PDB file of C-alpha atoms in Angstrom:
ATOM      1  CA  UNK P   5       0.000   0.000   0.000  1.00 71.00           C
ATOM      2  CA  UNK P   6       0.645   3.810  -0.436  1.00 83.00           C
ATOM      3  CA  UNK P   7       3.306   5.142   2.319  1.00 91.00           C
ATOM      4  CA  UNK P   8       3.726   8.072   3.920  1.00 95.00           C
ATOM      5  CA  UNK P   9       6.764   9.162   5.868  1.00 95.00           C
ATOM      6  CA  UNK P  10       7.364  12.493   8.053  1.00 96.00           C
ATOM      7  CA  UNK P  11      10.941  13.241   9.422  1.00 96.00           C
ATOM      8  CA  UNK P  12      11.944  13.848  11.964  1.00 97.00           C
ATOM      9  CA  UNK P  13       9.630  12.123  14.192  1.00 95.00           C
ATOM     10  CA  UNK P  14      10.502  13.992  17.581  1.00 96.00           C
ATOM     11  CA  UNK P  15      11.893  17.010  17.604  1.00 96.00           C
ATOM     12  CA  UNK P  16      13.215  19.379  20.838  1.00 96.00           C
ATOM     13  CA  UNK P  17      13.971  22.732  20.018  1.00 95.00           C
ATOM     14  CA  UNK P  18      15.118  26.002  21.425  1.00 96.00           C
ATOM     15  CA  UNK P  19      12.007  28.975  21.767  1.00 96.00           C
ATOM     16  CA  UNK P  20      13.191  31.517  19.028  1.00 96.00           C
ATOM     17  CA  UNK P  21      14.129  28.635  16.729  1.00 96.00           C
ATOM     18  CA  UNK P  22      12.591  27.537  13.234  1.00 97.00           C
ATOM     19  CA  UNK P  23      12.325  23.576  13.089  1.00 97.00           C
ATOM     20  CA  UNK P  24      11.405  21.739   9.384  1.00 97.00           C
ATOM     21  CA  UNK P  25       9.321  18.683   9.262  1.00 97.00           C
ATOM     22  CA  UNK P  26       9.304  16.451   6.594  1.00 97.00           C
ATOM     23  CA  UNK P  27       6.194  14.682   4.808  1.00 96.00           C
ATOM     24  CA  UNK P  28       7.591  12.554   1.944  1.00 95.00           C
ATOM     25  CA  UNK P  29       5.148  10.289  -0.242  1.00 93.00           C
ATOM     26  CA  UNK P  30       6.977   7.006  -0.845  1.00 93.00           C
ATOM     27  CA  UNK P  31       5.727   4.928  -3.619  1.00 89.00           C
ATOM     28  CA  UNK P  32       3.589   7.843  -4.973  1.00 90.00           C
ATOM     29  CA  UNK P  33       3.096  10.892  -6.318  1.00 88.00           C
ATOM     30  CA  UNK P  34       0.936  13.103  -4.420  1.00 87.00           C
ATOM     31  CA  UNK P  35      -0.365  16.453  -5.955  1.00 85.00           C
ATOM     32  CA  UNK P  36      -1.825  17.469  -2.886  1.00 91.00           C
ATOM     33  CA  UNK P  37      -0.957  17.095   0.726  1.00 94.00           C
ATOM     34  CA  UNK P  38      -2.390  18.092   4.237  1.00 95.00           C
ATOM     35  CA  UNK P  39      -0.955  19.534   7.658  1.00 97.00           C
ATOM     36  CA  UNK P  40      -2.701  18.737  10.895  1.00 96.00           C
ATOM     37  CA  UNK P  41      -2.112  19.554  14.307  1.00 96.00           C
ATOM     38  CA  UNK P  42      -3.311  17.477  16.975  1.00 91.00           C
ATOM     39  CA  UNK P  43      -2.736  18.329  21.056  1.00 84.00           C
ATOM     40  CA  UNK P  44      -2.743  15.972  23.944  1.00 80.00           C
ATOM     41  CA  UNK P  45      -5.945  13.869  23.528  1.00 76.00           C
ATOM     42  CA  UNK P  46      -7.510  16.422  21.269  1.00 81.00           C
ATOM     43  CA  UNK P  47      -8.532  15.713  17.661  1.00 86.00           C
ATOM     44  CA  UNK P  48      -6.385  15.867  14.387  1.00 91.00           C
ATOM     45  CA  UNK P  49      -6.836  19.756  13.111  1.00 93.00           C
ATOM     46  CA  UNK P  50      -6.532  20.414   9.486  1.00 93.00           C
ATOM     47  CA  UNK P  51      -4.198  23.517   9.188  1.00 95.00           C
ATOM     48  CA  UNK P  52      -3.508  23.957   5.663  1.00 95.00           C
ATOM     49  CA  UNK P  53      -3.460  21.808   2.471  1.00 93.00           C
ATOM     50  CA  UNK P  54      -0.185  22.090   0.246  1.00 91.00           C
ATOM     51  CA  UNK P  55      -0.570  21.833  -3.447  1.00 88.00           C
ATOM     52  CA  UNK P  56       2.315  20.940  -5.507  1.00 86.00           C
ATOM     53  CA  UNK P  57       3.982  23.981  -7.513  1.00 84.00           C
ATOM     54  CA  UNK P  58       1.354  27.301  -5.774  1.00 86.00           C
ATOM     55  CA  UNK P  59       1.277  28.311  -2.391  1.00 89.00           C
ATOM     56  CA  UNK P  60      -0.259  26.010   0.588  1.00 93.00           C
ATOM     57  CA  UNK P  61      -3.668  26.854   1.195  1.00 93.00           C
ATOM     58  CA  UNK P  62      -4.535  27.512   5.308  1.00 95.00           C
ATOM     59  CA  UNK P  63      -7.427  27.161   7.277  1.00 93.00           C
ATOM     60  CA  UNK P  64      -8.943  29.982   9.383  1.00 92.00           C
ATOM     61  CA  UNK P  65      -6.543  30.737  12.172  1.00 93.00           C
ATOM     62  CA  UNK P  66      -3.417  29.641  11.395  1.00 95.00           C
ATOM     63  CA  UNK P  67      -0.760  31.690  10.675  1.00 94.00           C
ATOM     64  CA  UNK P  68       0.807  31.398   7.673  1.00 92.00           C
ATOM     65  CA  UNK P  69       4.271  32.908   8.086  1.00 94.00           C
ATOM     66  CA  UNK P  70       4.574  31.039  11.262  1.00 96.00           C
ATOM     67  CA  UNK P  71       3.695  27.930   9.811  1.00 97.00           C
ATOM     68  CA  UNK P  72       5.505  27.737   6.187  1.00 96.00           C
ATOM     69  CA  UNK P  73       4.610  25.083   3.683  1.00 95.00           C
ATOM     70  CA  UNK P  74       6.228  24.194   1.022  1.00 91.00           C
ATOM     71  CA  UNK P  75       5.150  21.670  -1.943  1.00 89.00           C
ATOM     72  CA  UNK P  76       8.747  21.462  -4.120  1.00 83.00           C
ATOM     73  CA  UNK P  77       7.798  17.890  -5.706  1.00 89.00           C
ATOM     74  CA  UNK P  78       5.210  15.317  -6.282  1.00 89.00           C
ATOM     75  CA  UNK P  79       6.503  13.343  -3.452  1.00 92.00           C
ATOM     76  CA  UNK P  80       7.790  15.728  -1.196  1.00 94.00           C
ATOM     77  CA  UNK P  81       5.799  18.972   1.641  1.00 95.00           C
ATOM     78  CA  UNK P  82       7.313  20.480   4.054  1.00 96.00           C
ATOM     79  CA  UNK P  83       6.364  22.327   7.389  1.00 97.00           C
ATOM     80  CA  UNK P  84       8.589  25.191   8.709  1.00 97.00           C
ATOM     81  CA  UNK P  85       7.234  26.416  11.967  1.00 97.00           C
ATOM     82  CA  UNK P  86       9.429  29.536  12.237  1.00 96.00           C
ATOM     83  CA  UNK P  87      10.162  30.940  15.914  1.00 96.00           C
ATOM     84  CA  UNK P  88       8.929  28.523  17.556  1.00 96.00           C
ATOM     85  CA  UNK P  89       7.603  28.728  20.838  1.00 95.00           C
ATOM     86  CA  UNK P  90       6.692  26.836  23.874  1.00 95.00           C
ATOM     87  CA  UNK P  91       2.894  26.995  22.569  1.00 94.00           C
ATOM     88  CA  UNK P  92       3.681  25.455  19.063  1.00 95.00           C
ATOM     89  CA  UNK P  93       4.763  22.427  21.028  1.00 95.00           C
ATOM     90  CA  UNK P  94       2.457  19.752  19.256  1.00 95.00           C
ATOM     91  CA  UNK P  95       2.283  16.614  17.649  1.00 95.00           C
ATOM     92  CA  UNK P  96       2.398  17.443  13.553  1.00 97.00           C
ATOM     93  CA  UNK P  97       0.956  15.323  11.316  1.00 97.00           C
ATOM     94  CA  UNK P  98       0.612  14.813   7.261  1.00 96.00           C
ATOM     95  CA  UNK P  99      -1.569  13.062   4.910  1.00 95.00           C
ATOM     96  CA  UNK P 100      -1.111  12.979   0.869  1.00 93.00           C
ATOM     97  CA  UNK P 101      -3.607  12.128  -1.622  1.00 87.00           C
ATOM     98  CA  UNK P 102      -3.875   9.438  -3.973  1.00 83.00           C
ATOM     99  CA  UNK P 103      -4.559  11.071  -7.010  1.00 76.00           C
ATOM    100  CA  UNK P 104      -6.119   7.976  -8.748  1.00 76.00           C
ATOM    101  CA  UNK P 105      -8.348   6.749  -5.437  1.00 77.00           C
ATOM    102  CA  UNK P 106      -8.706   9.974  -3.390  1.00 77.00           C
ATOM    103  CA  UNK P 107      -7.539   7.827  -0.500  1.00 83.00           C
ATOM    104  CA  UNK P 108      -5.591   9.539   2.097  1.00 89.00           C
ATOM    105  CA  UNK P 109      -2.500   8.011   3.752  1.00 93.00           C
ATOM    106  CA  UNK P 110      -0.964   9.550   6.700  1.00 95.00           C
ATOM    107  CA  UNK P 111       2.316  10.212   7.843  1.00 96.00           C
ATOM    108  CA  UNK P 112       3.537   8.760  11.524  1.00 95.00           C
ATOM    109  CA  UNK P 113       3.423  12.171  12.934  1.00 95.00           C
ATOM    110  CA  UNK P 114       6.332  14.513  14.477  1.00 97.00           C
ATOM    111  CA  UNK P 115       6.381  15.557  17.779  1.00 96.00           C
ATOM    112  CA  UNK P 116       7.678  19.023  18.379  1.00 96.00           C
ATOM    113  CA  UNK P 117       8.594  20.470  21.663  1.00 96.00           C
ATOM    114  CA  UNK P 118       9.819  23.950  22.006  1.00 96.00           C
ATOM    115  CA  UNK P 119      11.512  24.381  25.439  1.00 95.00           C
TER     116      UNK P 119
ATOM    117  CA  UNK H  28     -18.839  25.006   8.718  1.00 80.00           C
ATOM    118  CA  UNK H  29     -19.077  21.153   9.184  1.00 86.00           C
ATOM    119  CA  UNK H  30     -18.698  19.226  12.667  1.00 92.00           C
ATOM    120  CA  UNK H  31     -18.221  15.896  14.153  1.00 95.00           C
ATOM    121  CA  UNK H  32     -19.083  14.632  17.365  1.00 96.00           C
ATOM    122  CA  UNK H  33     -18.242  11.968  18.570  1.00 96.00           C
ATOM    123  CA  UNK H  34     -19.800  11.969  22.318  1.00 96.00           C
ATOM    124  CA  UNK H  35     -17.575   8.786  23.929  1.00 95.00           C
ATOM    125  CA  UNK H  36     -13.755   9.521  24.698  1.00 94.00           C
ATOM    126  CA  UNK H  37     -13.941   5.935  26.010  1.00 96.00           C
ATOM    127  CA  UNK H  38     -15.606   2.899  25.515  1.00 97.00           C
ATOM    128  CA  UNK H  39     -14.681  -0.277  27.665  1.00 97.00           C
ATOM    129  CA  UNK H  40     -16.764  -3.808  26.086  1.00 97.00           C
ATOM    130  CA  UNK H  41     -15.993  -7.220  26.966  1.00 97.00           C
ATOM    131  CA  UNK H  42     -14.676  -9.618  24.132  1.00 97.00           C
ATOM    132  CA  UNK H  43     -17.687 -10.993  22.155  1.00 97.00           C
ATOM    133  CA  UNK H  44     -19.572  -8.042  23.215  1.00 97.00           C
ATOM    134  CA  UNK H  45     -21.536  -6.288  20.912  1.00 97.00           C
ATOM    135  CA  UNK H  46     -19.945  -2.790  19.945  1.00 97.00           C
ATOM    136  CA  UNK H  47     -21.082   0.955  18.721  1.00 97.00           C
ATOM    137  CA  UNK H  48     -18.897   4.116  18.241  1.00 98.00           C
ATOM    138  CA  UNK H  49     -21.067   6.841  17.861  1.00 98.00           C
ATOM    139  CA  UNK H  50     -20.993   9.401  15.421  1.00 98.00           C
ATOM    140  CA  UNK H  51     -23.028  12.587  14.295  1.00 97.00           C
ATOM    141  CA  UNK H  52     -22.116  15.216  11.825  1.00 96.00           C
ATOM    142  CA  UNK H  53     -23.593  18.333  11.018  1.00 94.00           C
ATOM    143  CA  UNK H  54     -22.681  20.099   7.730  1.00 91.00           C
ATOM    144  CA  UNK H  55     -25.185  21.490   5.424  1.00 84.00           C
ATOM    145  CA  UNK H  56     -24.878  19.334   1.758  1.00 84.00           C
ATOM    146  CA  UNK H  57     -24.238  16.047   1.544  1.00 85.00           C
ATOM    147  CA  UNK H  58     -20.613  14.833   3.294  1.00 89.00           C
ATOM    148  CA  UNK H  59     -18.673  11.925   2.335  1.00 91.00           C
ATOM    149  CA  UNK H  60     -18.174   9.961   5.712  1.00 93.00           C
ATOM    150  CA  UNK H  61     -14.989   8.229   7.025  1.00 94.00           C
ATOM    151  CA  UNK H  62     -13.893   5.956   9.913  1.00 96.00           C
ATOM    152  CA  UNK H  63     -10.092   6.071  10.812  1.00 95.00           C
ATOM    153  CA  UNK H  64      -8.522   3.793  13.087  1.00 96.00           C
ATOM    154  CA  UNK H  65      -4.871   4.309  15.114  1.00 93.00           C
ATOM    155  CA  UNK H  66      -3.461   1.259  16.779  1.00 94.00           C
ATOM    156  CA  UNK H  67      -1.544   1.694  19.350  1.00 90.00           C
ATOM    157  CA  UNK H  68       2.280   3.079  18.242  1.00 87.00           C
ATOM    158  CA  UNK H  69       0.879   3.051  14.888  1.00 90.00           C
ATOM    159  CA  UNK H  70      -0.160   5.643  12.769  1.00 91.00           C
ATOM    160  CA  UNK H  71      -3.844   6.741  11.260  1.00 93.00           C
ATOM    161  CA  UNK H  72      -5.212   4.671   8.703  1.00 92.00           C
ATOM    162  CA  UNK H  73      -8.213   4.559   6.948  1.00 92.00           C
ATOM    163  CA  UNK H  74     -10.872   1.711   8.265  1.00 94.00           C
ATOM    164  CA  UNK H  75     -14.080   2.186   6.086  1.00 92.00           C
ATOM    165  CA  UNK H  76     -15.855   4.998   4.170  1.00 90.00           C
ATOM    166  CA  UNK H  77     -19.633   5.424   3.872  1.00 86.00           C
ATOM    167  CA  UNK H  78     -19.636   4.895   0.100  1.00 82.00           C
ATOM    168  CA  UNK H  79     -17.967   1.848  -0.222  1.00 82.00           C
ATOM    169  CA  UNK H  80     -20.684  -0.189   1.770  1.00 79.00           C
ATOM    170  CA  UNK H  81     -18.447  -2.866   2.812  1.00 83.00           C
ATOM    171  CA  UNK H  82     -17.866  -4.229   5.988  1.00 86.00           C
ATOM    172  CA  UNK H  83     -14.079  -3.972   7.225  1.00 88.00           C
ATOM    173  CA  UNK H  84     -12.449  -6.359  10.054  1.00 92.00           C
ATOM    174  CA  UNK H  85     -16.377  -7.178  10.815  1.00 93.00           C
ATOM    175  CA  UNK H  86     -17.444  -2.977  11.653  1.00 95.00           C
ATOM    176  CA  UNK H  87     -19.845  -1.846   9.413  1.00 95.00           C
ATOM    177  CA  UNK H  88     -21.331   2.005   9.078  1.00 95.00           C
ATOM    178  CA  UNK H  89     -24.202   3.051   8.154  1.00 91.00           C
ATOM    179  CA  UNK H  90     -24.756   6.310   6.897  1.00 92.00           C
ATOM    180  CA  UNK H  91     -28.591   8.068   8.288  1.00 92.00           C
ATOM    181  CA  UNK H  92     -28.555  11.051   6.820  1.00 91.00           C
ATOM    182  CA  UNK H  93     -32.101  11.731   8.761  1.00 92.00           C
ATOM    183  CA  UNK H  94     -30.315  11.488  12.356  1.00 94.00           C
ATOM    184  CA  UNK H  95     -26.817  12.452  10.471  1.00 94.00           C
ATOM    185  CA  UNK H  96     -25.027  10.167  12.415  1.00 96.00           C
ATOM    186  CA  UNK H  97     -22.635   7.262  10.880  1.00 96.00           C
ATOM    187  CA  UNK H  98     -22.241   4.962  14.266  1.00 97.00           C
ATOM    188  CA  UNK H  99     -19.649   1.901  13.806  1.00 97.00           C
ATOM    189  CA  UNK H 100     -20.908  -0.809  14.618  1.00 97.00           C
ATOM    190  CA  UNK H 101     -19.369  -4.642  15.121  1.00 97.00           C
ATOM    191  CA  UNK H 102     -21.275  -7.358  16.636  1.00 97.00           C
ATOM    192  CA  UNK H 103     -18.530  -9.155  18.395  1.00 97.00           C
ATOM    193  CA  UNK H 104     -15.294  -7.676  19.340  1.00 97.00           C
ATOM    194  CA  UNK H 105     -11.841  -8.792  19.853  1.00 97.00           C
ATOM    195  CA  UNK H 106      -9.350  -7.716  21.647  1.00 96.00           C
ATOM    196  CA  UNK H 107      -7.138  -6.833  18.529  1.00 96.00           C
ATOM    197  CA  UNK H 108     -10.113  -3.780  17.926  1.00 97.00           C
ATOM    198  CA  UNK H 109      -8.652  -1.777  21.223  1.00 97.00           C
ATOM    199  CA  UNK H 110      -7.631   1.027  19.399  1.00 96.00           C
ATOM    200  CA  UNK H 111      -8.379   4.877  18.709  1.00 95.00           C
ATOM    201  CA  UNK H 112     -11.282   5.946  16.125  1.00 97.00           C
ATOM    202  CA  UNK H 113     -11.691   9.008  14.763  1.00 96.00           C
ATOM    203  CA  UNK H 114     -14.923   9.799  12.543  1.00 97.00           C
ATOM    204  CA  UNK H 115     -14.456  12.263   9.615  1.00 95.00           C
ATOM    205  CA  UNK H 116     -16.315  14.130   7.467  1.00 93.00           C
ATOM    206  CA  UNK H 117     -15.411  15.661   3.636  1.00 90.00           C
ATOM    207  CA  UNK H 118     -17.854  17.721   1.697  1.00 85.00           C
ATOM    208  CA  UNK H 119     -18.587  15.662  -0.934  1.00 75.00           C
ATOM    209  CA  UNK H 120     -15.931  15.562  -3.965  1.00 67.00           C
ATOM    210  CA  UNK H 121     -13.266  16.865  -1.222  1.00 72.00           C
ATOM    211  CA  UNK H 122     -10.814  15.527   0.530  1.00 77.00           C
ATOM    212  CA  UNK H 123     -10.094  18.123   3.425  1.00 86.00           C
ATOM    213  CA  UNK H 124     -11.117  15.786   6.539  1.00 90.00           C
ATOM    214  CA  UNK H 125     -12.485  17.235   9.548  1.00 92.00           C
ATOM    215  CA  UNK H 126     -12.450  15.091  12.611  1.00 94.00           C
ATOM    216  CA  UNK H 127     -14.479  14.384  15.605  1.00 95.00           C
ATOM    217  CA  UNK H 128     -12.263  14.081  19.091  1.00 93.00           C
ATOM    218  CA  UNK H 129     -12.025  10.347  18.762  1.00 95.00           C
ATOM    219  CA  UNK H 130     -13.248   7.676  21.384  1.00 96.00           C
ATOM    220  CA  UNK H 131     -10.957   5.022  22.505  1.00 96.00           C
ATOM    221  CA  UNK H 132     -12.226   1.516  22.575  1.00 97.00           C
ATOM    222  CA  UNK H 133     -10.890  -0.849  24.775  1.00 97.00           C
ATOM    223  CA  UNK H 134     -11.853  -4.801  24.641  1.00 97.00           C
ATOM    224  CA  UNK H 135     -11.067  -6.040  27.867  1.00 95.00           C
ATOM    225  CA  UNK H 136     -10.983 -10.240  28.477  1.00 90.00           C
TER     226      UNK H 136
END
């Protein structure tokens, strides 16, 4: 089946810092991919959808130079969260879409914490 | 906007024990409807969708668009079903999922 991998999967950072995760399709090519956010025992929470080759699209609320997305390849979105702080400390998570199916696969997640 | 609720953050059953994760949506055309399963140390994966109409590792769904709700259902469980599920809703020809809070099911012996 389709795979979906995000690097790194835990992450400690420095408040100030900017930290890039990684959402890589493996065995497909994936026009368009997703960025969620999900805290402690809360729900996944869509925060933007990349599209390959334009800018990311976000969802009401989140901040778009904070959280930069870029969609370089078919197979390849990434997340910068740019000076981060202790409140952006999260659990990050990507999905990409099979073009021919629709079907989402997700990514294993990253855990960020900003100290 | 659209919204899922999912009203159990746990559910303890018994093996062989009938099971049913509720679900209810809200959103004002007609959704496509997901379930999504995470094993433990493992990550989100798709489990069933309401158009497919097929039963997956025994749970079925049934969409009722009258009550909006899409409640899994299995008749017996196992203990191999503990696990967290997440229902999810896309407008329909989308693909940008919106989740309830998930309810974790736990089969105990």
């Amino acid at each position: 089946g389709a795979v979906v991998s995000q690097h790194p999967s835990r992450v400690i950072c420095k408040s100030g810092t900017s930290v890039k995760i990684e959402c890589r399709s493996l065995d497909f090519q994936a026009t368009t991919m997703f960025w969620y956010r999900q805290f402690p025992k809360q729900s996944l929470m869509l925060m933007a959808t990349s599209n390959e080759g334009s800018k990311a699209t976000y969802e009401q609320g989140v901040e778009k130079d904070k959280f930069l997305i870029n969609h370089a390849s078919l197979t390849l979105s990434t997340l910068t969260v740019t000076s981060a702080h202790p409140e952006d400390s999260s659990f990050y998570i990507c999905s990409a879409s099979l073009t021919a199916t629709g079907e989402l696969f997700f990514g294993e997640g990253s855990r960020l914490t900003v100290l | 906007a659209q919204r899922v609720t999912q009203p159990e953050k746990l559910l303890s059953v018994f093996k062989g024990a009938p099971v049913e994760l509720k679900c209810n949506y809200s959103y004002s055309g007609s959704p496509e409807l997901f379930w999504y399963v995470q094993y433990s140390r493992q990550r989100l994966q798709l489990l069933l969708r309401h158009i497919s109409r097929e039963s997956i590792k025994g749970f079925t769904a049934d969409l009722n668009k009258g009550e909006t709700s899409f409640h899994l259902k299995k008749p017996f469980a196992q203990e191999e079903d503990s696990a967290m599920y997440y229902c999810a809703l896309t407008p329909g020809g989308g693909n940008k999922l919106t989740f309830g809070t998930g309810t974790q099911l736990k089969v105990e012996l």
